[in-house]
Short mmCIF file of C-alpha atoms and ligand atoms in Angstrom, two decimals:
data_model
loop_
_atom_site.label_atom_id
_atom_site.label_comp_id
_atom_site.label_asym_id
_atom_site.label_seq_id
_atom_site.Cartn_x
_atom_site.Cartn_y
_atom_site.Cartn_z
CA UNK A 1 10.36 -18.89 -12.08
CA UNK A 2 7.02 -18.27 -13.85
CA UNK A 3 4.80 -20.64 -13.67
CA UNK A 4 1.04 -20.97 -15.02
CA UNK A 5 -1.87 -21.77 -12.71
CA UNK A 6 -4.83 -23.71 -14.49
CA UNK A 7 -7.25 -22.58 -11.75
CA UNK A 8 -7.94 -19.76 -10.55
CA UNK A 9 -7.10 -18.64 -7.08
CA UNK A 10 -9.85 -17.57 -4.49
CA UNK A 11 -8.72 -14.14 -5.01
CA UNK A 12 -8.90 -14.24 -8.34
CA UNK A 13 -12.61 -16.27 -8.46
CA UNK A 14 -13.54 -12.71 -5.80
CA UNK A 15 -12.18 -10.50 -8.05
CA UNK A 16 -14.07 -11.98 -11.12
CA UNK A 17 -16.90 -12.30 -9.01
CA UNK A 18 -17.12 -8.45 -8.01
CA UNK A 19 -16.60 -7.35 -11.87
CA UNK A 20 -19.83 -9.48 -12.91
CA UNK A 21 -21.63 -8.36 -10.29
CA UNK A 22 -21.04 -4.33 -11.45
CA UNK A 23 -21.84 -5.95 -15.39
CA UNK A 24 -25.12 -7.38 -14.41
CA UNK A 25 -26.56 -3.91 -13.44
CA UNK A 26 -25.06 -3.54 -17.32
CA UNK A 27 -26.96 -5.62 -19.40
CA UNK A 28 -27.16 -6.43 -23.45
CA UNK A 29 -30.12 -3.18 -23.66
CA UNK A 30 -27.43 -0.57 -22.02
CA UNK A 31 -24.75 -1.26 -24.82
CA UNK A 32 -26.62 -1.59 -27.55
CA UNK A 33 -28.38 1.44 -26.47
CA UNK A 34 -25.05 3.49 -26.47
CA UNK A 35 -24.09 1.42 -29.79
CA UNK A 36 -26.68 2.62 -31.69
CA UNK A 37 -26.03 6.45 -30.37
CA UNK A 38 -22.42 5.76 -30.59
CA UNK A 39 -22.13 7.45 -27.52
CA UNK A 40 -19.59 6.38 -24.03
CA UNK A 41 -20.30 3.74 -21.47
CA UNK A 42 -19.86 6.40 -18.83
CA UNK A 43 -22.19 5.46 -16.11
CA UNK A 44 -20.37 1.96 -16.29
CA UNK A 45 -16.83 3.07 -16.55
CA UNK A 46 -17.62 5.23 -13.52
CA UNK A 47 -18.50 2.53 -11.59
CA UNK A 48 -15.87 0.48 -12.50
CA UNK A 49 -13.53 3.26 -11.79
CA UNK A 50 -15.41 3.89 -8.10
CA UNK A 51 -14.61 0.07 -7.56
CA UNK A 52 -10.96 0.41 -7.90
CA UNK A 53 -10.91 -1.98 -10.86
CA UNK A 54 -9.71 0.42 -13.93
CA UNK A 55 -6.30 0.87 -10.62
CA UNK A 56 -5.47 -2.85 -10.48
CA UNK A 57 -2.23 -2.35 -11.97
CA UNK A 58 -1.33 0.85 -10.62
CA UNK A 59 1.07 -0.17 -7.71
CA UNK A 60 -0.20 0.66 -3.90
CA UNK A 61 2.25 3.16 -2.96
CA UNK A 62 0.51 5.40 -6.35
CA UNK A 63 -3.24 4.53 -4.68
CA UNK A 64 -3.77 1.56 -6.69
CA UNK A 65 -4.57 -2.11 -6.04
CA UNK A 66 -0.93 -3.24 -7.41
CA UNK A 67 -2.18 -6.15 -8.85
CA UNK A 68 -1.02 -8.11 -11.91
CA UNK A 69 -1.13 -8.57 -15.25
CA UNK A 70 -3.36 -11.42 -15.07
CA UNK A 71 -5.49 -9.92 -12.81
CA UNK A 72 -5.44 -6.88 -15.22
CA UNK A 73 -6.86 -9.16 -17.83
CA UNK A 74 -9.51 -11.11 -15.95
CA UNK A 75 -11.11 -7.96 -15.36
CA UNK A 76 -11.19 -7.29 -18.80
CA UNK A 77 -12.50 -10.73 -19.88
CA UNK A 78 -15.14 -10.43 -17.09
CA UNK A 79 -16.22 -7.23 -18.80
CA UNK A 80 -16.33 -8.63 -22.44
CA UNK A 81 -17.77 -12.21 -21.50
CA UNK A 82 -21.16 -10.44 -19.46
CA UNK A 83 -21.63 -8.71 -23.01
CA UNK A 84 -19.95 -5.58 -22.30
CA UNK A 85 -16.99 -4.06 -24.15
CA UNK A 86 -14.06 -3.69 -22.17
CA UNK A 87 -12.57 -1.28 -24.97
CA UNK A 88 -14.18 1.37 -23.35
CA UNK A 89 -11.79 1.56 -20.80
CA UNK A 90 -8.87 -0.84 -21.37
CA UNK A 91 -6.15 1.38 -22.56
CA UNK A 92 -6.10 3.16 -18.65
CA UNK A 93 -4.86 0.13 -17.79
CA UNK A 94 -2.11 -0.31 -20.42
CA UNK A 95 -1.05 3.52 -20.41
CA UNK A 96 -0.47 4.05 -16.91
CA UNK A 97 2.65 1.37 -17.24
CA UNK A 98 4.64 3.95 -19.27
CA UNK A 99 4.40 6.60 -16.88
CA UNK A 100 4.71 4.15 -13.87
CA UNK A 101 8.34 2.52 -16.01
CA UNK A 102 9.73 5.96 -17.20
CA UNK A 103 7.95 8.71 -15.57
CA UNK A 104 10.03 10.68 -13.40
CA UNK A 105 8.92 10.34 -9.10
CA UNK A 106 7.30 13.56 -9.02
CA UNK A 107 4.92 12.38 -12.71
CA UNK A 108 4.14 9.45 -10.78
CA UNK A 109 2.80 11.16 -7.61
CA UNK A 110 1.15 13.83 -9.44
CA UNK A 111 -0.59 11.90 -11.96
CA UNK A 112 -0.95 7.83 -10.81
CA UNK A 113 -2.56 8.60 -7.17
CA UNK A 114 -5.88 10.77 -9.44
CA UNK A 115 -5.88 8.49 -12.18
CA UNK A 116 -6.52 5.79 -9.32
CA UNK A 117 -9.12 7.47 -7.96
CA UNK A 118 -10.64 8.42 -11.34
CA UNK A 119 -10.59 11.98 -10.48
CA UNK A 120 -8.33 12.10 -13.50
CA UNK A 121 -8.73 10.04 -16.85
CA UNK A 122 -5.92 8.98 -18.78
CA UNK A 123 -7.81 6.63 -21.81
CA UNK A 124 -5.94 8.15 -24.66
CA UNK A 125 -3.01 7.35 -26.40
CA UNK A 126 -2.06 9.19 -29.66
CA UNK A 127 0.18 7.17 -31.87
CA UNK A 128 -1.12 6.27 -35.33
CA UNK A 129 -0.81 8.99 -38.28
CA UNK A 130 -2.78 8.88 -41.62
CA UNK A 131 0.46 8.69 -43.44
CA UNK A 132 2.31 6.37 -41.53
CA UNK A 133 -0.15 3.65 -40.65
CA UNK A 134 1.90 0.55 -39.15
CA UNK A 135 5.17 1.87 -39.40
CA UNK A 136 5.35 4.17 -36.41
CA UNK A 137 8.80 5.47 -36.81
CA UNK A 138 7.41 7.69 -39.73
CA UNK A 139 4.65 9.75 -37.64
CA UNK A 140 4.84 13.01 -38.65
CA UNK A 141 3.80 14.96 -35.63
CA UNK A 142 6.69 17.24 -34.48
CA UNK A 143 7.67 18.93 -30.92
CA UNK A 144 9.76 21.41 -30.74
CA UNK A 145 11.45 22.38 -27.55
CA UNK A 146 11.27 25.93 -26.96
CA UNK A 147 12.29 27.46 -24.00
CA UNK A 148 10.01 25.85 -21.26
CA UNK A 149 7.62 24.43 -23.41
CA UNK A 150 7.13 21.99 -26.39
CA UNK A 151 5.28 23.26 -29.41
CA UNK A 152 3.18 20.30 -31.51
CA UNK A 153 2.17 20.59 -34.63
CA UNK A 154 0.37 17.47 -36.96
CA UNK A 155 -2.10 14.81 -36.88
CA UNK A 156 -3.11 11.63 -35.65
CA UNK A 157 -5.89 9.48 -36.62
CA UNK A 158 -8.28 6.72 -34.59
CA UNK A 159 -7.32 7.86 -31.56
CA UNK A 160 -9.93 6.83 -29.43
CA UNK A 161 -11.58 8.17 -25.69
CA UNK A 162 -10.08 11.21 -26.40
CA UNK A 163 -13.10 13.19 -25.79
CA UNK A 164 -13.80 10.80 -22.20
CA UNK A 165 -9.73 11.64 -21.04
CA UNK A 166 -8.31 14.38 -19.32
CA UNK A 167 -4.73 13.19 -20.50
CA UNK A 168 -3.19 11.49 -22.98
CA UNK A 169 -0.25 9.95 -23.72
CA UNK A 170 1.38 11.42 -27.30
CA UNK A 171 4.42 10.04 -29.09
CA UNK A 172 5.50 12.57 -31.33
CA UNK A 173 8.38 13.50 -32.98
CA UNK A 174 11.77 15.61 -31.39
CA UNK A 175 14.29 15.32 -33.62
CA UNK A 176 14.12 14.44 -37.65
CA UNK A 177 14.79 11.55 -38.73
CA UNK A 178 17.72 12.79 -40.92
CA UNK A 179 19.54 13.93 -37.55
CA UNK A 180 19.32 10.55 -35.65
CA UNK A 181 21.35 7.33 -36.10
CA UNK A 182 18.48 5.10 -35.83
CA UNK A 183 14.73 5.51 -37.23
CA UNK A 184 13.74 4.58 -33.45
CA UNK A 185 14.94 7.41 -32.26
CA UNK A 186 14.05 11.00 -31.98
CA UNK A 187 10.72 10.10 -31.28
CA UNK A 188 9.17 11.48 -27.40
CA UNK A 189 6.80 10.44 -24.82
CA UNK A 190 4.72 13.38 -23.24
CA UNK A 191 1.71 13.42 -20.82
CA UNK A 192 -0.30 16.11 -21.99
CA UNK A 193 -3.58 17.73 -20.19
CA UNK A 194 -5.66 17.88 -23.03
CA UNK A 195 -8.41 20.08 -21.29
CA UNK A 196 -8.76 23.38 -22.68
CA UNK A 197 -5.40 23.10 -25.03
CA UNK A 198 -4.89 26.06 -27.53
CA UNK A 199 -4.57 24.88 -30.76
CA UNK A 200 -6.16 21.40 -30.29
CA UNK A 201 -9.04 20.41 -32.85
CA UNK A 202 -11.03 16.46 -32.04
CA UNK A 203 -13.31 15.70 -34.72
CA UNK A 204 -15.38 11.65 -34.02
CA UNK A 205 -14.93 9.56 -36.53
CA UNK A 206 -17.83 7.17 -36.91
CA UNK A 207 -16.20 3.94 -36.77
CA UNK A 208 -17.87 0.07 -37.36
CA UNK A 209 -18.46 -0.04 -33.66
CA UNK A 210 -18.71 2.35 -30.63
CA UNK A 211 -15.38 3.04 -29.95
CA UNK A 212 -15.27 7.03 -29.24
CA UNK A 213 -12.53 7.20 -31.56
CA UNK A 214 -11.10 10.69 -33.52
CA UNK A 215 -8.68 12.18 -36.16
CA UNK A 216 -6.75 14.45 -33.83
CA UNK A 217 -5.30 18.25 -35.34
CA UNK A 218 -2.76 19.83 -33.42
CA UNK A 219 -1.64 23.78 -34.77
CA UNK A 220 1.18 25.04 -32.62
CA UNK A 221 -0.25 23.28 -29.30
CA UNK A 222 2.19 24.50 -26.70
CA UNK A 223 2.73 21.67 -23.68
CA UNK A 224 5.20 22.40 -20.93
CA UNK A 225 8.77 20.92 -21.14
CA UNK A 226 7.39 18.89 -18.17
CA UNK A 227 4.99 16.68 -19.61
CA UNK A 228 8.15 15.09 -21.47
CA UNK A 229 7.91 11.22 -20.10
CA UNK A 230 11.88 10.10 -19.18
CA UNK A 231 14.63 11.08 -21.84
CA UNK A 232 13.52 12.84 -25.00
CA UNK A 233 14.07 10.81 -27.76
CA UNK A 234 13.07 7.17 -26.23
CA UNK A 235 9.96 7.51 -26.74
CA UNK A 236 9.88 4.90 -29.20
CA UNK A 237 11.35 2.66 -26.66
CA UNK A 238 9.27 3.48 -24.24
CA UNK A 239 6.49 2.44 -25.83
CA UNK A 240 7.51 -0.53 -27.23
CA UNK A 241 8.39 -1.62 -23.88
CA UNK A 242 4.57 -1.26 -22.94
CA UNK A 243 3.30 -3.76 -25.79
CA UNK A 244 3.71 -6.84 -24.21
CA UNK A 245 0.88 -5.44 -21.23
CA UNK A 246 -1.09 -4.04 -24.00
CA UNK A 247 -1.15 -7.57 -26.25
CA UNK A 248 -1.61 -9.93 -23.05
CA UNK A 249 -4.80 -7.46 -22.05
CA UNK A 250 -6.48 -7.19 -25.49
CA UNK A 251 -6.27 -11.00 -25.70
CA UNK A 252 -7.86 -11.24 -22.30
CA UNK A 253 -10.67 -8.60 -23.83
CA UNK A 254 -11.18 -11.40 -26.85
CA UNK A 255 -10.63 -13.99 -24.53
CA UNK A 256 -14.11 -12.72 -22.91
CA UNK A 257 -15.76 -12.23 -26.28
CA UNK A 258 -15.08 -15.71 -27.27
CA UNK A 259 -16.74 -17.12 -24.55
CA UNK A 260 -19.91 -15.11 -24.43
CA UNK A 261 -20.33 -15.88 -28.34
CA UNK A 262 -19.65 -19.74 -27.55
CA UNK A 263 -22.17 -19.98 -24.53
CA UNK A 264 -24.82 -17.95 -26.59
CA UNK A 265 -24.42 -20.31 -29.53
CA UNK A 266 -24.41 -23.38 -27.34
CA UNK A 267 -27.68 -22.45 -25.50
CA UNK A 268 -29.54 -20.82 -28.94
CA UNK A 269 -28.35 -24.25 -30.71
CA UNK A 270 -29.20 -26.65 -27.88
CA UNK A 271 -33.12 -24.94 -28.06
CA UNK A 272 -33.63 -24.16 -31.52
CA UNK A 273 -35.80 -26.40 -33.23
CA UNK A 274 -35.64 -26.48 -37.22
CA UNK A 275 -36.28 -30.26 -38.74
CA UNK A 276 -37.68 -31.68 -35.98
CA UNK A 277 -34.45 -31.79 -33.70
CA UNK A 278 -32.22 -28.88 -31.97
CA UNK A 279 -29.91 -27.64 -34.43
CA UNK A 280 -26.89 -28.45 -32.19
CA UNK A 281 -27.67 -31.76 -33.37
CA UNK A 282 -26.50 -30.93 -36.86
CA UNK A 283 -22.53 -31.74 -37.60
CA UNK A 284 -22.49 -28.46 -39.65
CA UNK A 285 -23.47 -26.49 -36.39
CA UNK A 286 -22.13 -28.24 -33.85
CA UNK A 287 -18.91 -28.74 -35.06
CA UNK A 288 -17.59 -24.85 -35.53
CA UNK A 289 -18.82 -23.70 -31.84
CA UNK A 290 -17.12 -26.75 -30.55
CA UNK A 291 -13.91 -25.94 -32.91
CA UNK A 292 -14.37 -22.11 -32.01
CA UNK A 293 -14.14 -23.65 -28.15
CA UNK A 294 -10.96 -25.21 -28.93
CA UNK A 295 -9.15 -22.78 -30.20
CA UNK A 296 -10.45 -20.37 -27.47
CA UNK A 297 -9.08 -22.85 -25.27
CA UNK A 298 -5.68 -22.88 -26.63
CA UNK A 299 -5.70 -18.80 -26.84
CA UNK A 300 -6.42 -18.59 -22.57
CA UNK A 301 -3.46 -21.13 -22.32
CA UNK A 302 -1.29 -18.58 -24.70
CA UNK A 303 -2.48 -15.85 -22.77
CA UNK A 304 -1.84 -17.08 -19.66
CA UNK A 305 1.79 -18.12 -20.38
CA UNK A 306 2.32 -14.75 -21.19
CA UNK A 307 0.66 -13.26 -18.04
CA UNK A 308 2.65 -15.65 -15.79
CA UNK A 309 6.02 -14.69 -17.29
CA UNK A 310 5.12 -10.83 -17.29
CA UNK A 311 4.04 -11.25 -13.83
CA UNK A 312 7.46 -12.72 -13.22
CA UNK A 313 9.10 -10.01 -15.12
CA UNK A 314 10.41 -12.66 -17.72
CA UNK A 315 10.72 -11.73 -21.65
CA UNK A 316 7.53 -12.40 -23.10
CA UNK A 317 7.28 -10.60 -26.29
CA UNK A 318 6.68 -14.18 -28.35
CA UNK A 319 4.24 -15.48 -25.60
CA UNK A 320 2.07 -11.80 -25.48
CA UNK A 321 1.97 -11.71 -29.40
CA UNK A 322 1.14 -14.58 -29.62
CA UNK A 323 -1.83 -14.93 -27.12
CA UNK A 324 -3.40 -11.26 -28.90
CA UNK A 325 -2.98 -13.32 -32.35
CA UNK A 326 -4.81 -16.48 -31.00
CA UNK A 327 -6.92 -14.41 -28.74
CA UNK A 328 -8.21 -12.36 -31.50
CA UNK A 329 -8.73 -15.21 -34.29
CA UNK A 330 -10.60 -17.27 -31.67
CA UNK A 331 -13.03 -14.37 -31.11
CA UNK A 332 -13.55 -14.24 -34.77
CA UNK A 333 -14.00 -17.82 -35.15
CA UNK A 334 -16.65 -17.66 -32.43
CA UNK A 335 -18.15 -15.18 -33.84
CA UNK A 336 -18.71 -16.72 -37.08
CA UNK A 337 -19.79 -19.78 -35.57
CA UNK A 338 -22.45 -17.57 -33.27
CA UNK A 339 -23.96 -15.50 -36.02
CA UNK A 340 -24.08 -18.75 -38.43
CA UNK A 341 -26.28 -20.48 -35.99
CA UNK A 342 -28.75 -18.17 -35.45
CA UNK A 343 -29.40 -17.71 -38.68
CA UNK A 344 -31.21 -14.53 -39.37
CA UNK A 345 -31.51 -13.91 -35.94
CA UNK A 346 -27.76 -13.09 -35.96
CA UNK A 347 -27.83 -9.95 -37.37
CA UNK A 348 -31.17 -8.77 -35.20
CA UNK A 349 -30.21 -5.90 -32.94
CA UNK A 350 -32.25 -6.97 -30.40
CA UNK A 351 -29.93 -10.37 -30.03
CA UNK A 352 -26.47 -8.43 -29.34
CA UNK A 353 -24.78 -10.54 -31.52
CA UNK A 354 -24.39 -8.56 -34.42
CA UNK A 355 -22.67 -5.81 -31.89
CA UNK A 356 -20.43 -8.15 -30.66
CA UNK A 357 -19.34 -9.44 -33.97
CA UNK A 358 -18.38 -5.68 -34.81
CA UNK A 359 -16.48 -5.48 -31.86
CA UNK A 360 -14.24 -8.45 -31.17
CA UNK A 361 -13.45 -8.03 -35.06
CA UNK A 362 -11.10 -4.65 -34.61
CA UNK A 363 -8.77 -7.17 -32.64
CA UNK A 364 -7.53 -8.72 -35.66
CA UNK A 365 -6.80 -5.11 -36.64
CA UNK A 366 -5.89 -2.85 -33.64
CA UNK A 367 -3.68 -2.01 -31.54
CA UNK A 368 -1.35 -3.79 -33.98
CA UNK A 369 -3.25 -5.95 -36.97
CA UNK A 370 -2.21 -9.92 -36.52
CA UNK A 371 0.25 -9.10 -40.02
CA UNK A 372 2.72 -7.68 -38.04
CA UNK A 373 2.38 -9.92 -35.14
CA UNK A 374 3.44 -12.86 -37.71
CA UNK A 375 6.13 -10.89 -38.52
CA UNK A 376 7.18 -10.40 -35.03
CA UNK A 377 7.11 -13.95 -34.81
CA UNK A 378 9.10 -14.88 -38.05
CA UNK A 379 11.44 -12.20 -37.33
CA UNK A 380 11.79 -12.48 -33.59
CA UNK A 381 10.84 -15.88 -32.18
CA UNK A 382 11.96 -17.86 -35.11
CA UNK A 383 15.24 -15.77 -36.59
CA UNK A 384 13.79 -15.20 -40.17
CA UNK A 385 14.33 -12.59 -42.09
CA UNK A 386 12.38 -9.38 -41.28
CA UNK A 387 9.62 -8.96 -43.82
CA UNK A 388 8.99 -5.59 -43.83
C1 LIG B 1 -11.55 1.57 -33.78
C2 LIG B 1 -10.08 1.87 -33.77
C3 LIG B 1 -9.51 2.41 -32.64
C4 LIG B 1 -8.16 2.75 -32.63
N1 LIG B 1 -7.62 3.37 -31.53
C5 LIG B 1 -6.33 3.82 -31.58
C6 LIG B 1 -5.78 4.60 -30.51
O1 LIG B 1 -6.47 4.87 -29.50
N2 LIG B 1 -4.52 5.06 -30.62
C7 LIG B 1 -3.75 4.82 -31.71
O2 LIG B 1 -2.60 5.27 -31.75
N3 LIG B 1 -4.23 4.06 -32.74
C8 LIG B 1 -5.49 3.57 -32.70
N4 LIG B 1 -6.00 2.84 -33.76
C9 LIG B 1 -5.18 2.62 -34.93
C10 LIG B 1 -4.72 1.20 -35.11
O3 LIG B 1 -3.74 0.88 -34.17
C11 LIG B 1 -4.24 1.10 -36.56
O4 LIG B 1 -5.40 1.17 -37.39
C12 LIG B 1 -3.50 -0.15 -36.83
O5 LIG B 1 -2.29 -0.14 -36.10
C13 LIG B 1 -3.18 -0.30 -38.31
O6 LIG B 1 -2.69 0.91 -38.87
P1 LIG B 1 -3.36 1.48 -40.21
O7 LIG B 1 -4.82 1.54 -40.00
O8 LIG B 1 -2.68 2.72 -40.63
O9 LIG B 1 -3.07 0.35 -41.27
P2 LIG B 1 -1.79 0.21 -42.24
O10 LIG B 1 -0.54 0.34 -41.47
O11 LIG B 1 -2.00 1.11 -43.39
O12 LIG B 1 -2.00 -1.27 -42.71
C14 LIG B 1 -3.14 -1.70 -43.46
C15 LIG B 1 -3.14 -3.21 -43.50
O13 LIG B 1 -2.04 -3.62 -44.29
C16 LIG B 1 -1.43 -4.77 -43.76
N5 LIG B 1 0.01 -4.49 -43.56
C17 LIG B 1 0.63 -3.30 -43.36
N6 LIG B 1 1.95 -3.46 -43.26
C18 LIG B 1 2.19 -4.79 -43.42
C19 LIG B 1 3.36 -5.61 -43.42
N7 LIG B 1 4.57 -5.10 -43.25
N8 LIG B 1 3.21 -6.94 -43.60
C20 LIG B 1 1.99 -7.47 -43.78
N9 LIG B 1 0.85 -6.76 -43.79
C21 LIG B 1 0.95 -5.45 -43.61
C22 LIG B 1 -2.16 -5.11 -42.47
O14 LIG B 1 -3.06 -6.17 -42.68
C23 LIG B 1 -2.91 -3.85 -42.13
O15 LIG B 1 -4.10 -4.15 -41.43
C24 LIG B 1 -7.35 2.46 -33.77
C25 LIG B 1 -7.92 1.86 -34.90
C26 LIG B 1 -9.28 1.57 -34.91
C27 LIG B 1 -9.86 0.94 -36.14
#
């Protein structure tokens, strides 16, 4: 039976403790440096990497720690509460799973053991298409089996770390939609090396924050037959079965944002003197950071509801779309709250507030926007109608 603990274990507190440790060498000046560049947290993603932290999920056998899901995300949370941004690196953690569930033995011991290691670096994940958006069942992208290879042809867009991965995982089309009973299917899974691939065009996209992300181009890419992840035509599937790790994980990174923008308004509010007294003192400040606490509150409980039933290997698609919903609204909230009380100072550089704003903001929109987690819900948890 899953059940939630409310502290955290000694483990846990060590692991958490390590993570902050690494950030502190990391501080506010090193990402707002890259920020402003736009360029890869490299140097820290290396270390972290070194450490063994991006392998906590990656089962010992493969060369990782084979922790769990909640450990996944308290590394995460670590990153984003010291200031950092977690999204630099967070998708390893979440991509691996599909090729750990569905990836034939011999995938697994070629790939997991060096992605463990970081000698290779599988950060990218190529799903969403300019003309398909959302509804992921109409990507375009096609791969056609021939002989002992695939050929790809199409076009993804805000694909991010391509340019920082030596793989990435593609879902891509196999067979057309008019040939396959359901929309779901027909749609594949492939691990591709995308170093040196013929054919293969990555143009940045300057995004609201520093995210490394790209509109992708591929004109008759040939990958071999091998890099096909389980049966073709699951891939769909596949991947859904990988959302519940990806939602409990991107709460955890919000999670982290929501406290650093709570403890930075609570200390700028407590000493900030306008009219005589602190400006914490003022209903109209106070009262949003400590309503921004609340429902950060609530989100960890969401989130770790979810964790402990994943870690159980319970269904826990409600509980993990649920916890990226709250997780991500909280963060917002907080952020509001932070940048109101600084006032002007808010949207200075120098204060890292601004930057984090920008950041925990693409969590109402991405990986999935908090729309279509509602509509999960309706649809799912409380037997509506679908709604789209
Ligand atoms: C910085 C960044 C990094 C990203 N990285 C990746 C990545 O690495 N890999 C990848 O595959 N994708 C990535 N994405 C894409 C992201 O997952 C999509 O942007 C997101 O899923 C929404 O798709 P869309 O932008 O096409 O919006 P659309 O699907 O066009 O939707 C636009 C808006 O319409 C609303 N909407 C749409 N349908 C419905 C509905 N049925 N009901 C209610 N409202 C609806 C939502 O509010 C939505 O935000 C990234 C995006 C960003 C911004």
């Amino acid at each position: 039976m899953a059940s939630i603990e409310l502290s955290l274990t000694e483990e846990q507190r060590a692991l958490r403790a390590g993570v902050l440790e690494i950030c502190k060498r990391y501080p506010g000046e090193y990402w707002r440096d890259l920020d402003t560049r736009r360029e890869y947290p490299d140097k820290f993603v290396t270390e972290l990497t070194e450490a063994g932290y991006l392998a906590a999920l990656i089962p010992q056998e493969y060369g990782g720690a084979g922790l769990g899901i909640r450990e996944g995300g308290l590394i995460l949370e670590t990153i984003n509460y010291s200031g950092g941004n977690a999204g630099a690196c967070h998708a390893q953690m979440y991509i691996m799973g599909t090729v750990l569930r569905h990836g034939s033995e011999a995938q697994k011991r070629e790939y997991l053991p060096k992605i463990a290691t970081g000698a290779l670096r599988l950060q990218a994940f190529g799903v969403t298409e300019p003309n398909s958006g959302s509804d992921t069942t109409k990507l375009q992208t096609t791969a056609v089996r021939t002989g002992d290879r695939y050929v790809v042809n199409g076009q993804k867009i805000f694909i991010s770390r391509v340019l920082q991965s030596d793989l990435m995982l593609l879902l891509a089309r196999t067979t057309s939609v008019d040939r396959v009973k359901r929309k779901t299917d027909g749609l594949s899974v492939f691990l591709i090396d995308i170093r040196d691939l013929k054919g293969f065009e990555v143009r940045p996209l300057r995004m609201m924050m520093n995210h490394s992300t790209n509109a992708l181009f591929f004109d008759n890419v040939e990958i071999p037959a091998e890099s096909l992840i389980g049966e073709e035509g699951k891939g769909f599937h596949y991947i859904l079965d990988g959302m519940n790790a990806e939602r409990i994980l991107v709460a955890s990174d919000s999670l982290g944002d929501a406290r650093w923008f709570i403890d930075k308004a609570v200390a700028y509010s407590n000493q900030r003197v306008v009219f005589g007294h602190p400006i914490g003192a003022n209903q109209g400040v106070q009262f949003p950071i400590a309503r921004a606490h609340v429902s950060t509150d609530a989100a960890q409980l969401m989130r770790d509801k979810a964790a402990a039933l994943f870690d159980a290997g319970q269904p826990c698609g409600g509980e993990a779309n649920m916890a990226k919903y709250l997780g991500a609204e909280a963060a917002w909230e907080a952020g509001n709250a932070c940048i109101d009380c600084h006032g002007g100072y808010g949207y200075a550089e120098e204060y890292d507030v601004e930057r984090k704003f920008r950041e925990c903001r693409l969590y109402k929109t991405a990986p999935v926007n908090n729309n279509l987690v509602l509509a999960y819900v309706g649809e799912h948890v409380l037997g509506m109608p679908r709604s789209y």
